[in-house]
Each structure stands twice: as C-alpha cells, then as structure tokens.
mmCIF file of C-alpha atoms in Angstrom:
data_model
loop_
_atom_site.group_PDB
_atom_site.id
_atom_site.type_symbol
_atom_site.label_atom_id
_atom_site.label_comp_id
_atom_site.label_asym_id
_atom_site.label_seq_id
_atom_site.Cartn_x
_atom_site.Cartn_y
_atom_site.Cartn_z
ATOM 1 C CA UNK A 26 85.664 5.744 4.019
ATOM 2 C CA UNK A 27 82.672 6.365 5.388
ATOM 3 C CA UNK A 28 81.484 4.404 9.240
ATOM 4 C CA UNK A 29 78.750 2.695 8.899
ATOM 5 C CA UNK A 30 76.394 3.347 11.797
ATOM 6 C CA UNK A 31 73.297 1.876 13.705
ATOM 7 C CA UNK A 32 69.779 2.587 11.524
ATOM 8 C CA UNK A 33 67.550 2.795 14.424
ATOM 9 C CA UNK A 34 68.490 6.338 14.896
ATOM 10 C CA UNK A 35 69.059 9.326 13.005
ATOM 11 C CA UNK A 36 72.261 9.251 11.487
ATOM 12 C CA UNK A 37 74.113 13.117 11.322
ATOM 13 C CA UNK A 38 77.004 13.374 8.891
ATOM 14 C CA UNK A 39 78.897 16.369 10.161
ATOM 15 C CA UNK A 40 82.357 17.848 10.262
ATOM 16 C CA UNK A 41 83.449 19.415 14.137
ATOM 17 C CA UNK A 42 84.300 23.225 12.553
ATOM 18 C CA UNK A 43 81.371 23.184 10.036
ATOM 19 C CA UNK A 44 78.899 26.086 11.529
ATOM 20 C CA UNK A 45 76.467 24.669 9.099
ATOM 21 C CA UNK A 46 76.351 21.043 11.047
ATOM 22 C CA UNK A 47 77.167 22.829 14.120
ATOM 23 C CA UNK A 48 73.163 24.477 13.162
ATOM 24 C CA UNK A 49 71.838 20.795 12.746
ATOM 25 C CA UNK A 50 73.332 19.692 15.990
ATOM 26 C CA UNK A 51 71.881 22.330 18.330
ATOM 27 C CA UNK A 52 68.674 22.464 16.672
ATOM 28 C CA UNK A 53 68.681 18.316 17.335
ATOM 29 C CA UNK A 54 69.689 19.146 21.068
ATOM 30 C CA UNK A 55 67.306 21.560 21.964
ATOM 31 C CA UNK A 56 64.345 19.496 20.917
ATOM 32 C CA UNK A 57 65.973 16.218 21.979
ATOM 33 C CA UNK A 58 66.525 14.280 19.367
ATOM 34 C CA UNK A 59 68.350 11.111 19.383
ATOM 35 C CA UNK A 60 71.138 10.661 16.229
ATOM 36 C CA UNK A 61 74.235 9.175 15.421
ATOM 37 C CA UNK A 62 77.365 11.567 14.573
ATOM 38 C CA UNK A 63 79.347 10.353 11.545
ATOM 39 C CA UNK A 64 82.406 12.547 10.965
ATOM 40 C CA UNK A 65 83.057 13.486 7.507
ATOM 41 C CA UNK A 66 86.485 15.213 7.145
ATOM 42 C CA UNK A 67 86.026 18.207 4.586
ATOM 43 C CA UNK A 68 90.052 19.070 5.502
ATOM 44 C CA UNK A 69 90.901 15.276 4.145
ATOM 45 C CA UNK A 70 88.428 15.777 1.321
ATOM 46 C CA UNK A 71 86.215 13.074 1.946
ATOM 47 C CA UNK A 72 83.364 14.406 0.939
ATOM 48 C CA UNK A 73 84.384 14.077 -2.481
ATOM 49 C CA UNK A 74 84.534 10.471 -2.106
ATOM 50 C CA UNK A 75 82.152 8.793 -4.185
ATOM 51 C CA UNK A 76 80.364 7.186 -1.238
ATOM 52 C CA UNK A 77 79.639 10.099 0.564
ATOM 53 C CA UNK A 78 78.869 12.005 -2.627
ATOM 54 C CA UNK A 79 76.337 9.858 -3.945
ATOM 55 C CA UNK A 80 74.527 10.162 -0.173
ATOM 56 C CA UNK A 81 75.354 14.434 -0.471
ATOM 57 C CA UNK A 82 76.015 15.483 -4.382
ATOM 58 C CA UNK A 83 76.935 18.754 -3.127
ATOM 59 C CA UNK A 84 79.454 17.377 -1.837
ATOM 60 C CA UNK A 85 79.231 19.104 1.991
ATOM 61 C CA UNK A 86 77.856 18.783 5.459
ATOM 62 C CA UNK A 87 75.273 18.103 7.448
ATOM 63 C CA UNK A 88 73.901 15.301 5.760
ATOM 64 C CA UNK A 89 70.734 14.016 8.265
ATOM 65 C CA UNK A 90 69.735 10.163 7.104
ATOM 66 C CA UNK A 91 66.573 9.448 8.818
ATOM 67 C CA UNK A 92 65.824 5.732 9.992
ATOM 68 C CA UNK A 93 64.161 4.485 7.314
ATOM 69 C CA UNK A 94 67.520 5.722 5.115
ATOM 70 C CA UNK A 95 65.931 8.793 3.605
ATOM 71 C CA UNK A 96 68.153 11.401 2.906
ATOM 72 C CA UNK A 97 67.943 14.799 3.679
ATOM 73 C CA UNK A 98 70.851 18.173 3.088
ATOM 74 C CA UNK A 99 70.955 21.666 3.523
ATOM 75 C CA UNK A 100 70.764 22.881 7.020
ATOM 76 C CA UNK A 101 67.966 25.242 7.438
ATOM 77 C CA UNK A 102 66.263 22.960 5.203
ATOM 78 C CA UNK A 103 66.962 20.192 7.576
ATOM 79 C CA UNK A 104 66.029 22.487 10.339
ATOM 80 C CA UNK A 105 62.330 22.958 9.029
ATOM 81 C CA UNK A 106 62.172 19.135 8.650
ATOM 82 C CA UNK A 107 63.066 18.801 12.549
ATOM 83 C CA UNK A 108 60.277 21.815 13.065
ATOM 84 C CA UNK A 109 57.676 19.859 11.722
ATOM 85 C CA UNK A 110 58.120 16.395 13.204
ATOM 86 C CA UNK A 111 59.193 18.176 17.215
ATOM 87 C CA UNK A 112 57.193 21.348 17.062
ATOM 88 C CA UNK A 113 58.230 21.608 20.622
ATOM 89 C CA UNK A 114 60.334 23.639 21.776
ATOM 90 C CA UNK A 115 59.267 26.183 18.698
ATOM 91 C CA UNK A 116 61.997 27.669 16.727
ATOM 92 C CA UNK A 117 59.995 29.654 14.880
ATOM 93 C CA UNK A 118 56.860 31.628 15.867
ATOM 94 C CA UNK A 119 53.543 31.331 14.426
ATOM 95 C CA UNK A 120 52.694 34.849 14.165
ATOM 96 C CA UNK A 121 53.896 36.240 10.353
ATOM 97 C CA UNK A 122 55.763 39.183 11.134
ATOM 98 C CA UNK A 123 57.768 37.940 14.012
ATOM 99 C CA UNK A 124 58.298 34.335 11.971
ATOM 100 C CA UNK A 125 59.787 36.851 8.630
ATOM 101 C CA UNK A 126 61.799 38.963 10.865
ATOM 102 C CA UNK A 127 63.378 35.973 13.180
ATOM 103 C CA UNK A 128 63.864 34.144 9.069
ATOM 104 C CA UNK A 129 65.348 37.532 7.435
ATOM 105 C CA UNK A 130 67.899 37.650 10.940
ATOM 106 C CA UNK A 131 68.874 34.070 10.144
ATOM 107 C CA UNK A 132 69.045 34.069 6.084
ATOM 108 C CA UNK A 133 71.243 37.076 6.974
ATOM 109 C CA UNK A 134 73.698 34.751 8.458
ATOM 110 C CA UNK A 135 73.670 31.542 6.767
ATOM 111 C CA UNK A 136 72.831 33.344 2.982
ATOM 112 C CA UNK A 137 75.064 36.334 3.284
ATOM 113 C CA UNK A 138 78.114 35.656 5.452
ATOM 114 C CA UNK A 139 78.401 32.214 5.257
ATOM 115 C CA UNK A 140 78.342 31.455 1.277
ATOM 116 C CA UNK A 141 81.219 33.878 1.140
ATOM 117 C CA UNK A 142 83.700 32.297 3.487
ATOM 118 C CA UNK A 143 83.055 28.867 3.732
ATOM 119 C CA UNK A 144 85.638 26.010 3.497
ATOM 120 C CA UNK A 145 85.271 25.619 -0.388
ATOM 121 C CA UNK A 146 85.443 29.343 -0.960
ATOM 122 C CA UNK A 147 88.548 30.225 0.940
ATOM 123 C CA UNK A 148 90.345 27.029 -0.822
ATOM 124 C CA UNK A 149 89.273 28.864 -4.528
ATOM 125 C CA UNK A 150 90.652 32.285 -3.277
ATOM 126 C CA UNK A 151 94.049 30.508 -2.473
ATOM 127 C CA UNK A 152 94.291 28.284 -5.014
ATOM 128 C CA UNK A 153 93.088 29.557 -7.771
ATOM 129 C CA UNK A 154 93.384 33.391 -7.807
ATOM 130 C CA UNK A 155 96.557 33.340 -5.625
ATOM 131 C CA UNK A 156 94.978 35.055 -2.492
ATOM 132 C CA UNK A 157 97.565 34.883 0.852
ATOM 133 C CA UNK A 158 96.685 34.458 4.264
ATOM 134 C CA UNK A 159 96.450 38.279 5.127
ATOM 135 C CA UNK A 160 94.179 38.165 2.188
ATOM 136 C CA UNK A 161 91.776 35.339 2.881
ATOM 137 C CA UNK A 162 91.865 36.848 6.383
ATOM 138 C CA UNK A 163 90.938 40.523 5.257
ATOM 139 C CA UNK A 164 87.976 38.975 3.156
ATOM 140 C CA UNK A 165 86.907 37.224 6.016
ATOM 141 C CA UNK A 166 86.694 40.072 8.359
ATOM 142 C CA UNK A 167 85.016 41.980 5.632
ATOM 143 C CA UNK A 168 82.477 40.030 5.081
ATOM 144 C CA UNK A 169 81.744 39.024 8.615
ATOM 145 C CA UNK A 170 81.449 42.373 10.010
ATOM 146 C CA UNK A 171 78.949 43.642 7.102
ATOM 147 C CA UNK A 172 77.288 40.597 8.004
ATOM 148 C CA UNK A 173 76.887 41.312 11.430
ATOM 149 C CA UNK A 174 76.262 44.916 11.332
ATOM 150 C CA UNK A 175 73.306 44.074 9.509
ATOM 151 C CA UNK A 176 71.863 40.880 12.053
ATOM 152 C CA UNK A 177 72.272 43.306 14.627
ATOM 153 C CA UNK A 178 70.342 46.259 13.230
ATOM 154 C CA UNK A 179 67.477 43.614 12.797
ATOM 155 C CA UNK A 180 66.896 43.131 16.428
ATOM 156 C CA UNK A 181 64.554 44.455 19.200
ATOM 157 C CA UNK A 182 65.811 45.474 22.030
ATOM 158 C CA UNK A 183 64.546 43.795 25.559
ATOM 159 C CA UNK A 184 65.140 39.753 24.324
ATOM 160 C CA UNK A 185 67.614 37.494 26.214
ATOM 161 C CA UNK A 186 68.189 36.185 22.995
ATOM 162 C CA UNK A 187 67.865 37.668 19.285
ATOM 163 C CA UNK A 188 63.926 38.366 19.061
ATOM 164 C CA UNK A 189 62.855 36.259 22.454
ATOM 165 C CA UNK A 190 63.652 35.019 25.646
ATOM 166 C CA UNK A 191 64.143 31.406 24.129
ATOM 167 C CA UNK A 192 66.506 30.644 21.231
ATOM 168 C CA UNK A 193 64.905 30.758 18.122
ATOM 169 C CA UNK A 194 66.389 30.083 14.138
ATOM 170 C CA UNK A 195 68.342 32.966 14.402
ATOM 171 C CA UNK A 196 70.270 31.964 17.180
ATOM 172 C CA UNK A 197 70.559 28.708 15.738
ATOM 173 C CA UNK A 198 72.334 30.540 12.513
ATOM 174 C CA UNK A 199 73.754 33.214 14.799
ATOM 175 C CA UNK A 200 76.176 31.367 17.732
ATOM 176 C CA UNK A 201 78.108 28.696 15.358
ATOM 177 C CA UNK A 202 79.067 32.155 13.171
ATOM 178 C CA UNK A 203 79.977 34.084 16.050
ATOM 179 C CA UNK A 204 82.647 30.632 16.691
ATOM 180 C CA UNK A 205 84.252 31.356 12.917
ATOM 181 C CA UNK A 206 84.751 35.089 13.656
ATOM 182 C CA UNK A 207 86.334 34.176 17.128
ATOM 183 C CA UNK A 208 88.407 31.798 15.325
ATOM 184 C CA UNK A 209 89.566 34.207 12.804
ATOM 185 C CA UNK A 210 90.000 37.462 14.791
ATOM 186 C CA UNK A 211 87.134 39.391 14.352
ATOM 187 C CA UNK A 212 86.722 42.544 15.979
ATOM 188 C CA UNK A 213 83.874 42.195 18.019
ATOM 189 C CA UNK A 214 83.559 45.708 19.941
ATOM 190 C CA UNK A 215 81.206 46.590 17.489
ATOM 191 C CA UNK A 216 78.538 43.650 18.415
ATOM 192 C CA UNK A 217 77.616 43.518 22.444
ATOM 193 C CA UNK A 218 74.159 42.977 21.974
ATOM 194 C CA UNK A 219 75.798 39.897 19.965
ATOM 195 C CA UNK A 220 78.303 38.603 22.259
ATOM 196 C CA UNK A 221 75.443 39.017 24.772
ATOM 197 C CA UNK A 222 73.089 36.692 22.721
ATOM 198 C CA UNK A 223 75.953 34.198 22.504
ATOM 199 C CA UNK A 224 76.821 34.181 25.969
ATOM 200 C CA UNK A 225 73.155 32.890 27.149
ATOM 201 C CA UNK A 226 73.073 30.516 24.156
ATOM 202 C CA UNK A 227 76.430 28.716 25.482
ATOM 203 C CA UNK A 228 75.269 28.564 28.851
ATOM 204 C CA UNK A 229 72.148 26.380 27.802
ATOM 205 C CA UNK A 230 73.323 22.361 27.162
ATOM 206 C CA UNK A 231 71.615 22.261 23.800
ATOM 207 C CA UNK A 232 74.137 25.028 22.694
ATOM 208 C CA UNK A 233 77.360 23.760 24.767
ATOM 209 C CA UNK A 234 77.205 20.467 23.479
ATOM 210 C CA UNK A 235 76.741 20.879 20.191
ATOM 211 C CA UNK A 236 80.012 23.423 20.273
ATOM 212 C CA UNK A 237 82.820 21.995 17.707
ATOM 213 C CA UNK A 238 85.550 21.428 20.220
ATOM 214 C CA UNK A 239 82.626 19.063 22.440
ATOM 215 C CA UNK A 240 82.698 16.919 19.170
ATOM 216 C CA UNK A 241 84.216 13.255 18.335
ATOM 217 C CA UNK A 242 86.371 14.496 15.332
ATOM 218 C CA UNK A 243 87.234 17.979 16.939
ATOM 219 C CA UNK A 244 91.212 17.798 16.833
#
C-alpha cells in the first residue's frame, strides 16, 4: 500500500538499492531540493500494485510527483526536468561537445550496463531460463566491466571528477553503479581513475546522503 504523503513538496517514490532513484536523489541534493521519500519495495513487488502502477505503468522507480500532483518517470528524464527548473549548480555544460561527451559517459551507464542487470532482468534469468547464482553473478560481472571499460576510456585526464572539477550527469549515473558492482564483487583493479571519481563524489553531502544504506527503507 502505498503512504500517502504531504503535497506541498515534491514527493520521490524510490526503493533504497535502486541506482536509478539513488540518480534522482543526488541530483535533488546537490541542487537542494526539498521532497518527500516514499519507499516502494520492488523485493515485495509493490510496484505491481495497481496503485502504484497506475502513478508508474512501467511499473519501477523513481517516480518524482511534483506539488501540483504531476507525474513524472524515468530518471535521466527526471534529471533534465530538475536541470531546467534549478539550473544551478549545472549538471550539464552549455558548450556542445563537452555537454555530448559528459551525455555519451552517462547513457553509457544507465543505457548499457544498467538495462542488462537490473532487478527485473536478473528475476527473468532465474526464473525463467533457469540461470543459478554463479550464473546471474557471471552476467553481472560481464556486463559491468564492458561497461566500465568503456566510461573510462571516455574520460580526460586532469578532472577531480569524470570531465570536471564538479560532479556533473555522469557522475550522477556513474557512483550509484559503482555501489551495484561493490555489492556484487566486481573486480575493480581495472578502474582507479573510477574508484578515484567515486571517492570525491562520497565525500560531498549531496552524494553521502543520497547513498542506499543512508535511506528510510534501507534494511
């Protein structure tokens, strides 16, 4: 059952381990914006309750109801929406080639690793084609470090973070993946410039508070 939650504030439906929500929240942090967190447990399945998929029909999280109830889904699409109504501080740049580059680093994340292995994904490989833990785990890893190899080919060198010394989209996409392949086992070695990048991130309070175990629902 869904809570229901004060209107004269954003209202965030989000789930503690979803890197997608984990996206919205940090981008709401760093540009200070006020919401209310409603947990929606994916684990439980309840966002295949009717309620919560007649606010979401694609049935996931983050869900971001504004105050006058209007509903918006999709995180980076979400992001953009936040962009445009707190320009400040700017995610991404003005300047064409630098905006492309910072949006190929993050589509790299969030449309090549993360389709692959998210919640509903892994469930299909293990219930439906019969896939075992050392499988789902092996795809994982797979699909994570091909990811990676690639976002980290894409950078500049000389950047506290991925392509500046402020976060921008990428590291937005970039820090809530690096907390899935932590949580699965990734090798890492491969990625310092990476663990670099996520190390500054945490150490900011939009990042650290918006981590999944600094959340309501985390269990």
């Amino acid at each position: 059952m869904l809570q229901q939650r004060r209107d004269d504030i954003m209202k965030l439906y989000s789930y503690w381990r979803s890197t997608t929500s984990y996206r919205v929240r940090i981008a709401l942090n760093l540009k200070g914006l006020s919401y209310a967190y409603c947990p929606v447990d994916l684990v439980a399945g309840e966002q295949s309750e009717p309620d919560y998929s007649a606010l979401n029909p694609g049935k996931g999280v983050p869900t971001l109801v504004l105050e006058d109830g209007t509903v918006l889904t999709q995180s980076l699409a979400i992001i953009d929406y936040l962009e445009a109504i707190a320009p400040e501080p700017q995610l991404l740049p003005a300047q064409p080639l630098l905006r492309a580059r910072i949006q190929a680093a993050a589509h790299t994340i969030a449309m090549d690793i993360h389709p692959v292995n998210n919640l509903r994904v892994m469930t299909y490989l293990k219930s439906q084609l019969g896939m075992d833990s050392a499988g789902q785990t092996a795809w994982f890893h797979h699909w994570m470090t091909e990811g990676f190899a690639a976002y980290q080919a894409l950078l500049p060198g000389g950047t506290r973070f991925s392509f500046a010394d402020t976060p921008t989209l990428a590291d937005i996409c970039l820090v809530p993946q690096l907390y899935n392949a932590h949580r699965w086992g990734v090798d890492m070695t491969r990625f310092p410039r990476l663990l670099e990048i996520e190390e500054h991130a945490l150490s900011l309070a939009a990042f650290d508070q918006a981590r999944p175990e600094n959340q309501p629902d985390a269990s």
